[in-house]
Short mmCIF file of C-alpha atoms in Angstrom, two decimals:
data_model
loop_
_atom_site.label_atom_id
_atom_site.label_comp_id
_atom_site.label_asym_id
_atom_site.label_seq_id
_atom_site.Cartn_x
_atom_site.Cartn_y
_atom_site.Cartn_z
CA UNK U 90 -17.98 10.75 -4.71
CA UNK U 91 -16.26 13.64 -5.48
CA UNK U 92 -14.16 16.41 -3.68
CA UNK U 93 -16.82 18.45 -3.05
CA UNK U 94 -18.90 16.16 -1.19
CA UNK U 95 -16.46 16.06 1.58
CA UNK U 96 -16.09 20.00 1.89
CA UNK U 97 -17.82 20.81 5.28
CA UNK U 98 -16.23 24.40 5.74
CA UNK U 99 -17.47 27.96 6.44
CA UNK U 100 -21.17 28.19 7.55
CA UNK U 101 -21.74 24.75 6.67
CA UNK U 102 -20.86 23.03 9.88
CA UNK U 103 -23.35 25.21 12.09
CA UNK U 104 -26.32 25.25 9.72
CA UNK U 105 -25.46 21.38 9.06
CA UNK U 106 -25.53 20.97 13.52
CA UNK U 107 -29.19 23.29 13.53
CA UNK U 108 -31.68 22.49 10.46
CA UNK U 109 -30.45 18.60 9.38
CA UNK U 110 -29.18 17.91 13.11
CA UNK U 111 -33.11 17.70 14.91
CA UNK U 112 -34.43 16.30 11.50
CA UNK U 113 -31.94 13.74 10.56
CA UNK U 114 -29.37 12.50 12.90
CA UNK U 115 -30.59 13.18 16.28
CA UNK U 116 -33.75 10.11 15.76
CA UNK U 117 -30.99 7.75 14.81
CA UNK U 118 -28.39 9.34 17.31
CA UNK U 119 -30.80 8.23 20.02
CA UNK U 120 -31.02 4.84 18.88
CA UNK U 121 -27.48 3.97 18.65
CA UNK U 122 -27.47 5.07 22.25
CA UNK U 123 -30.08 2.94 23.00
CA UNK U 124 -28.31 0.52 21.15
CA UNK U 125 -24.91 0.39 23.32
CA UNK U 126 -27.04 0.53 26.84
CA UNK U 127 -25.09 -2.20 27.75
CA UNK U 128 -21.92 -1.06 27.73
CA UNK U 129 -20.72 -0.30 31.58
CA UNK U 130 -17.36 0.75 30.97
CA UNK U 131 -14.09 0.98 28.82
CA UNK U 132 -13.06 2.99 25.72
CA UNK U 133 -15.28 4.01 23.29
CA UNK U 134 -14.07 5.40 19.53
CA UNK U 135 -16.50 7.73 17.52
CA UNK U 136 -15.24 7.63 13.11
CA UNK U 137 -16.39 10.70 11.62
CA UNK U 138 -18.22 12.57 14.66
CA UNK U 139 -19.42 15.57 12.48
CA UNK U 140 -20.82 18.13 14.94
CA UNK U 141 -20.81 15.50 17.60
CA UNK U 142 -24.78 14.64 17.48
CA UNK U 143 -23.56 11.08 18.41
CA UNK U 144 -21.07 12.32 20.64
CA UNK U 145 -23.89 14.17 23.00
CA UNK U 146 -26.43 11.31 22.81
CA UNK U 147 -23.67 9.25 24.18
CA UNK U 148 -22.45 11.60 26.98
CA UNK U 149 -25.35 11.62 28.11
CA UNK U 150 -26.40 7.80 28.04
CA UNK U 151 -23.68 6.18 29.06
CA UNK U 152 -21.74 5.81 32.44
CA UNK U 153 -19.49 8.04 33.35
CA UNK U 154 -16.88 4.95 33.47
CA UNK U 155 -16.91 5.08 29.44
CA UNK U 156 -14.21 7.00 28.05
CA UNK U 157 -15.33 8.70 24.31
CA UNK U 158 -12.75 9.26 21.51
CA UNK U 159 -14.64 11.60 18.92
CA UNK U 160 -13.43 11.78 15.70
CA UNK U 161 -13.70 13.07 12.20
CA UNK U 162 -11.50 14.21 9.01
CA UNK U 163 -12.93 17.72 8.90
CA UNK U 164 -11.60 20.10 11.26
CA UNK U 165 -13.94 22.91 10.91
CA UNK U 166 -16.85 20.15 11.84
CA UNK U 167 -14.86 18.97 15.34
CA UNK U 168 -14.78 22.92 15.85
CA UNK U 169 -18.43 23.36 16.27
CA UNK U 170 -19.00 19.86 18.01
CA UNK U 171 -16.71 20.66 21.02
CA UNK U 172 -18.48 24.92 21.05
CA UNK U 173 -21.77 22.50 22.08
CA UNK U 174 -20.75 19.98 24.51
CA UNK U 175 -17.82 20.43 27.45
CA UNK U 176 -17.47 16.89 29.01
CA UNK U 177 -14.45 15.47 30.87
CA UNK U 178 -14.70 12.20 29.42
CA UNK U 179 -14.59 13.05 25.77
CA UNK U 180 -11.79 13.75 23.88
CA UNK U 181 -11.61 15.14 20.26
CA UNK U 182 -9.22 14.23 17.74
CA UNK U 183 -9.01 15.09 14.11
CA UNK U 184 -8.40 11.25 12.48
CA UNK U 185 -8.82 9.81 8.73
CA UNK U 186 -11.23 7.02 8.93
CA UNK U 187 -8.92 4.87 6.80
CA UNK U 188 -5.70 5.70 8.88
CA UNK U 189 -6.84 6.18 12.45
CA UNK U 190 -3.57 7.28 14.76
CA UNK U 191 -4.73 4.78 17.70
CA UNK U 192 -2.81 1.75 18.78
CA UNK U 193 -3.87 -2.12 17.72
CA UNK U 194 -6.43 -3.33 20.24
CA UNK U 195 -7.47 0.03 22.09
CA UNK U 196 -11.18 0.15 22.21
CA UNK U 197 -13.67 -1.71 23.35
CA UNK U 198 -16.41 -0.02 20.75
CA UNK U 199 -16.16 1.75 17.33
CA UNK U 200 -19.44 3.69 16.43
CA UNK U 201 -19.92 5.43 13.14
CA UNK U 202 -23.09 7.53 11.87
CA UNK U 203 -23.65 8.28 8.55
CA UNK U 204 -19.80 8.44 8.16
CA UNK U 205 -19.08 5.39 6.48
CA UNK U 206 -20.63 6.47 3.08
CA UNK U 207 -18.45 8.44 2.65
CA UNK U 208 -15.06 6.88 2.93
CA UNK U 209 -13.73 6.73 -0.71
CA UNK U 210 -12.24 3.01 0.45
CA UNK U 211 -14.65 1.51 2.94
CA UNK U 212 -12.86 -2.20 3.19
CA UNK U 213 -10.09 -0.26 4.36
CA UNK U 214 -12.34 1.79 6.25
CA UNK U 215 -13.37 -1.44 8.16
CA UNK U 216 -10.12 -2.84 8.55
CA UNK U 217 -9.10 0.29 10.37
CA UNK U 218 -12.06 0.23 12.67
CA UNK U 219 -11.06 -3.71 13.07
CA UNK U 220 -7.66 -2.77 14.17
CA UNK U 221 -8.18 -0.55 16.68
CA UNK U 222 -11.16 -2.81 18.43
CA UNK U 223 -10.07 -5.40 21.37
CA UNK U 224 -11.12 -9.23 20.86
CA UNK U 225 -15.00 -9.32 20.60
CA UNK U 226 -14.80 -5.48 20.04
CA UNK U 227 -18.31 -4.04 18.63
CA UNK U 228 -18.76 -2.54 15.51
CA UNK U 229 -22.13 0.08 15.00
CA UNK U 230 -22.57 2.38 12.68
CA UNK U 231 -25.78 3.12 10.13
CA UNK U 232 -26.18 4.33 6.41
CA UNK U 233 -29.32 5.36 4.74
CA UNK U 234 -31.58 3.68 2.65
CA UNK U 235 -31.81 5.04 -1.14
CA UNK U 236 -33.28 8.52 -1.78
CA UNK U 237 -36.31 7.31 -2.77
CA UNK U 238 -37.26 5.60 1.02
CA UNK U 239 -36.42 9.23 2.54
CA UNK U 240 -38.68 11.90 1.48
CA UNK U 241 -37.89 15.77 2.46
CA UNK U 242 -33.95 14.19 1.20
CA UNK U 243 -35.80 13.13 -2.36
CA UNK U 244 -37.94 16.43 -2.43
CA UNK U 245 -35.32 18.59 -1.72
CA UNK U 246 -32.56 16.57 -4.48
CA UNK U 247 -35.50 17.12 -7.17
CA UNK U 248 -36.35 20.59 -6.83
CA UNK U 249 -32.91 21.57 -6.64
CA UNK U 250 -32.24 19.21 -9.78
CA UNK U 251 -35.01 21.33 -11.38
CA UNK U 252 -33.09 24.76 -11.21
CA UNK U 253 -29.82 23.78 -13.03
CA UNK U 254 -31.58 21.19 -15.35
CA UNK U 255 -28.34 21.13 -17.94
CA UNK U 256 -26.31 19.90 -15.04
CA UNK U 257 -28.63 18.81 -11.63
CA UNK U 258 -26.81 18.44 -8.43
CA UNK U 259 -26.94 14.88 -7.52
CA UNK U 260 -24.96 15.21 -4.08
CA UNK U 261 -27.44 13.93 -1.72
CA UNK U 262 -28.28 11.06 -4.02
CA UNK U 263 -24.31 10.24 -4.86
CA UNK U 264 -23.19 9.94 -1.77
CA UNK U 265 -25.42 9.91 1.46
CA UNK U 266 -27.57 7.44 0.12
CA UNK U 267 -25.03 6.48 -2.38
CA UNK U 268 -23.90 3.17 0.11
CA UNK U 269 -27.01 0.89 0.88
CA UNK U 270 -26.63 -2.17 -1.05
CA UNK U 271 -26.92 -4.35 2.16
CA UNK U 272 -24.97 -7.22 0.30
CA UNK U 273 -22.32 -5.35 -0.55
CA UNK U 274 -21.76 -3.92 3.36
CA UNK U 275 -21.75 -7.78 4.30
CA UNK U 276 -19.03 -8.60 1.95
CA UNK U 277 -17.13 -5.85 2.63
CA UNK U 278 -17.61 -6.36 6.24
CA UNK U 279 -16.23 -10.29 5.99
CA UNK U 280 -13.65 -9.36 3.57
CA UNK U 281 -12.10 -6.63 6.41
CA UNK U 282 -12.19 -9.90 8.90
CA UNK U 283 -15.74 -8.94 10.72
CA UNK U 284 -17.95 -11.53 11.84
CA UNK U 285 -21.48 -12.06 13.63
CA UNK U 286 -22.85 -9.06 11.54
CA UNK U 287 -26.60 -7.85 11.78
CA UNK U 288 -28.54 -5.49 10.09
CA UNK U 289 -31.72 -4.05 10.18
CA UNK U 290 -33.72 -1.58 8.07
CA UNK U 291 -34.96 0.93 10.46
CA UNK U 292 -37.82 3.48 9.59
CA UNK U 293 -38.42 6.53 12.15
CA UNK U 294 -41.13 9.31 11.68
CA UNK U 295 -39.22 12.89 12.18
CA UNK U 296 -40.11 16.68 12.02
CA UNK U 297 -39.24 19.79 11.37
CA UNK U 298 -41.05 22.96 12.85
CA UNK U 299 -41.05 24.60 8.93
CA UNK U 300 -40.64 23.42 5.42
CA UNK U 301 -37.48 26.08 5.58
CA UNK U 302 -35.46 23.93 8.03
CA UNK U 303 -34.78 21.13 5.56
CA UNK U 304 -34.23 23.62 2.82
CA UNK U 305 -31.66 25.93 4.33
CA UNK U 306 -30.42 23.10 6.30
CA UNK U 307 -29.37 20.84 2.81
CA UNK U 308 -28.48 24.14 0.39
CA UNK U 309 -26.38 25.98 2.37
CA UNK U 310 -25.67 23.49 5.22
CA UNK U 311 -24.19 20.26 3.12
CA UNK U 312 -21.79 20.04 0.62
CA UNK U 313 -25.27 20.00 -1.43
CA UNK U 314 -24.40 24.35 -1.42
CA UNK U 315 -21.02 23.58 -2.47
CA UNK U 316 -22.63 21.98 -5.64
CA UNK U 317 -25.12 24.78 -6.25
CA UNK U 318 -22.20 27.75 -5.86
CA UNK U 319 -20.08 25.49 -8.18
CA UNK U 320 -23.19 26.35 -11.23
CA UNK U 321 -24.24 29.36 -10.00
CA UNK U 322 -23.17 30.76 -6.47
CA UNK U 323 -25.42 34.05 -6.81
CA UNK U 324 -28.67 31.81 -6.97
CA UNK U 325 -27.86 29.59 -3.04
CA UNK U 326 -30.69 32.06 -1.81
CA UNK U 327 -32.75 31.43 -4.57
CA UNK U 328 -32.51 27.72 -4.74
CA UNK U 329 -33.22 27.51 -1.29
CA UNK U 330 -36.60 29.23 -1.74
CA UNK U 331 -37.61 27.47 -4.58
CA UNK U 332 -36.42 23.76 -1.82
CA UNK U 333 -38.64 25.62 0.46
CA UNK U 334 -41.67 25.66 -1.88
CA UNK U 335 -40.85 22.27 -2.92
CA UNK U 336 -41.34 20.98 0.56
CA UNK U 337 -44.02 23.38 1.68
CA UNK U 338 -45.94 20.92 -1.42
CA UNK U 339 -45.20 18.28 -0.42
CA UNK U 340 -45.40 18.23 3.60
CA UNK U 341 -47.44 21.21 4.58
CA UNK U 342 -46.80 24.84 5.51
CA UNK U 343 -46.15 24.53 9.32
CA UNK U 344 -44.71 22.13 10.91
CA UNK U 345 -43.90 18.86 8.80
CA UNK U 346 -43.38 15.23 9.40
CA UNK U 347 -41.44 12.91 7.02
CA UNK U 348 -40.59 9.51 6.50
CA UNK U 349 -36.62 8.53 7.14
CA UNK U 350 -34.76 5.28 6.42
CA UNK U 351 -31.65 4.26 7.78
CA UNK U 352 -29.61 1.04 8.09
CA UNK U 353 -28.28 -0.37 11.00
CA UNK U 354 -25.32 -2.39 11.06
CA UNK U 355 -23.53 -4.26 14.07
CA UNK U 356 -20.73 -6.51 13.54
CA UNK U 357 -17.63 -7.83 16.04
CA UNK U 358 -14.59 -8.33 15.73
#
């Protein structure tokens, strides 16, 4: 990890919430829904809500009886996610991961997507999220699998590798699918003082209506564009056309479908 990979600021947040938001998060968004169907009532804490993908798949699964705590480290990113959804039972809170400002004990769920890799201390990441759980609190949140399981991620990393070949970008391979060593999250898990963890390699199919949405939406809507401004910051246009072709390649012209991989983790407290 490095500073940079954290920086979701400027135009980053919106294009992040319209080109990776349909393609990447909102398959998996759906399933953790799915996932907490059972959950009737009581207080639910979001870690690191981005542009609140999670947060709207949530307001509109569960009961209205559920109370939602969204929250993330970046600002700018809670900005955008509360221009997109207006709900009385959702509150948004700007909160460090590994020093959330909530009491011992207050929630009855903690859910975190594609947050957790990127907590530079994820023991005390867990502990935290332990914490702030009630007895036989839940625990969900999901990483993805390596680079090399998700494709448009993988074509997108190499053809952007190609244009600065002294010094590639390696964001997307450093630090979204820089956490998936599924031994590692069960240690880490136990150490922090979870128990009756589960997790499950999950697969999805996804699309995107052009080879330009993953292209625009990882060069100049991830900390990916802070890497490529960092070499060159005249060429973001031209990388991202060169991502474009790359994908065109590899997927099609028109619309494209692409294989993703995620990792699904549930553990209580």
């Amino acid at each position: 990890m490095t500073d940079s990979d954290k920086v979701f600021a400027g135009s980053i947040p919106g294009l992040y919430d319209r080109y990776l938001g349909p393609l990447l998060f909102e398959p998996y968004a759906q399933d953790i829904a799915q996932r907490l169907a059972d959950v009737k009532e009581g207080r639910l804490l979001e870690i690191a809500a981005g542009t609140g993908i999670v947060t709207r798949a949530l307001d509109r699964a569960l009961p209205p009886k559920v109370a939602i705590t969204a929250t993330d480290l970046n600002q700018a990113m809670l900005d955008h996610a509360m221009t997109q959804l207006r709900s009385a039972r959702v509150r948004w809170q700007q909160a460090d991961a590994l020093a959330l400002p909530f009491k011992d004990g207050e929630f009855d769920v903690a859910v975190c997507q594609f947050g957790v890799m990127f907590f530079p201390d994820k023991r005390k990441a867990f502990q935290e999220a332990l914490r702030v759980l009630k007895p036989r609190g839940r625990f969900l949140f999901n990483v993805w699998d390596s680079l090399e399981e998700n494709e448009v991620s993988l074509t997108v990393t190499d053809a952007v590798a190609g244009c600065f070949p002294e010094n590639p970008p390696q964001f997307l391979r450093r630090a979204p699918h820089g956490y998936h060593d599924v031994a590692a999250i069960r240690r880490e898990l136990e150490a922090a003082g979870f128990g009756a963890i589960k997790v499950e390699t999950l697969p999805k199919l996804s699309r995107a209506s052009s080879p330009r949405d993953p292209a625009i939406g990882f060069c100049q809507g991830s900390p990916l564009r802070n890497e490529i401004e960092a070499r060159d910051p005249k060429r973001v246009t031209e990388v991202t056309e060169i991502a474009t072709q790359a994908v065109a390649a590899r997927f099609g012209n028109g619309p494209i479908s692409c294989k993703l991989q995620a990792i699904v983790v549930e553990a209580r407290k």
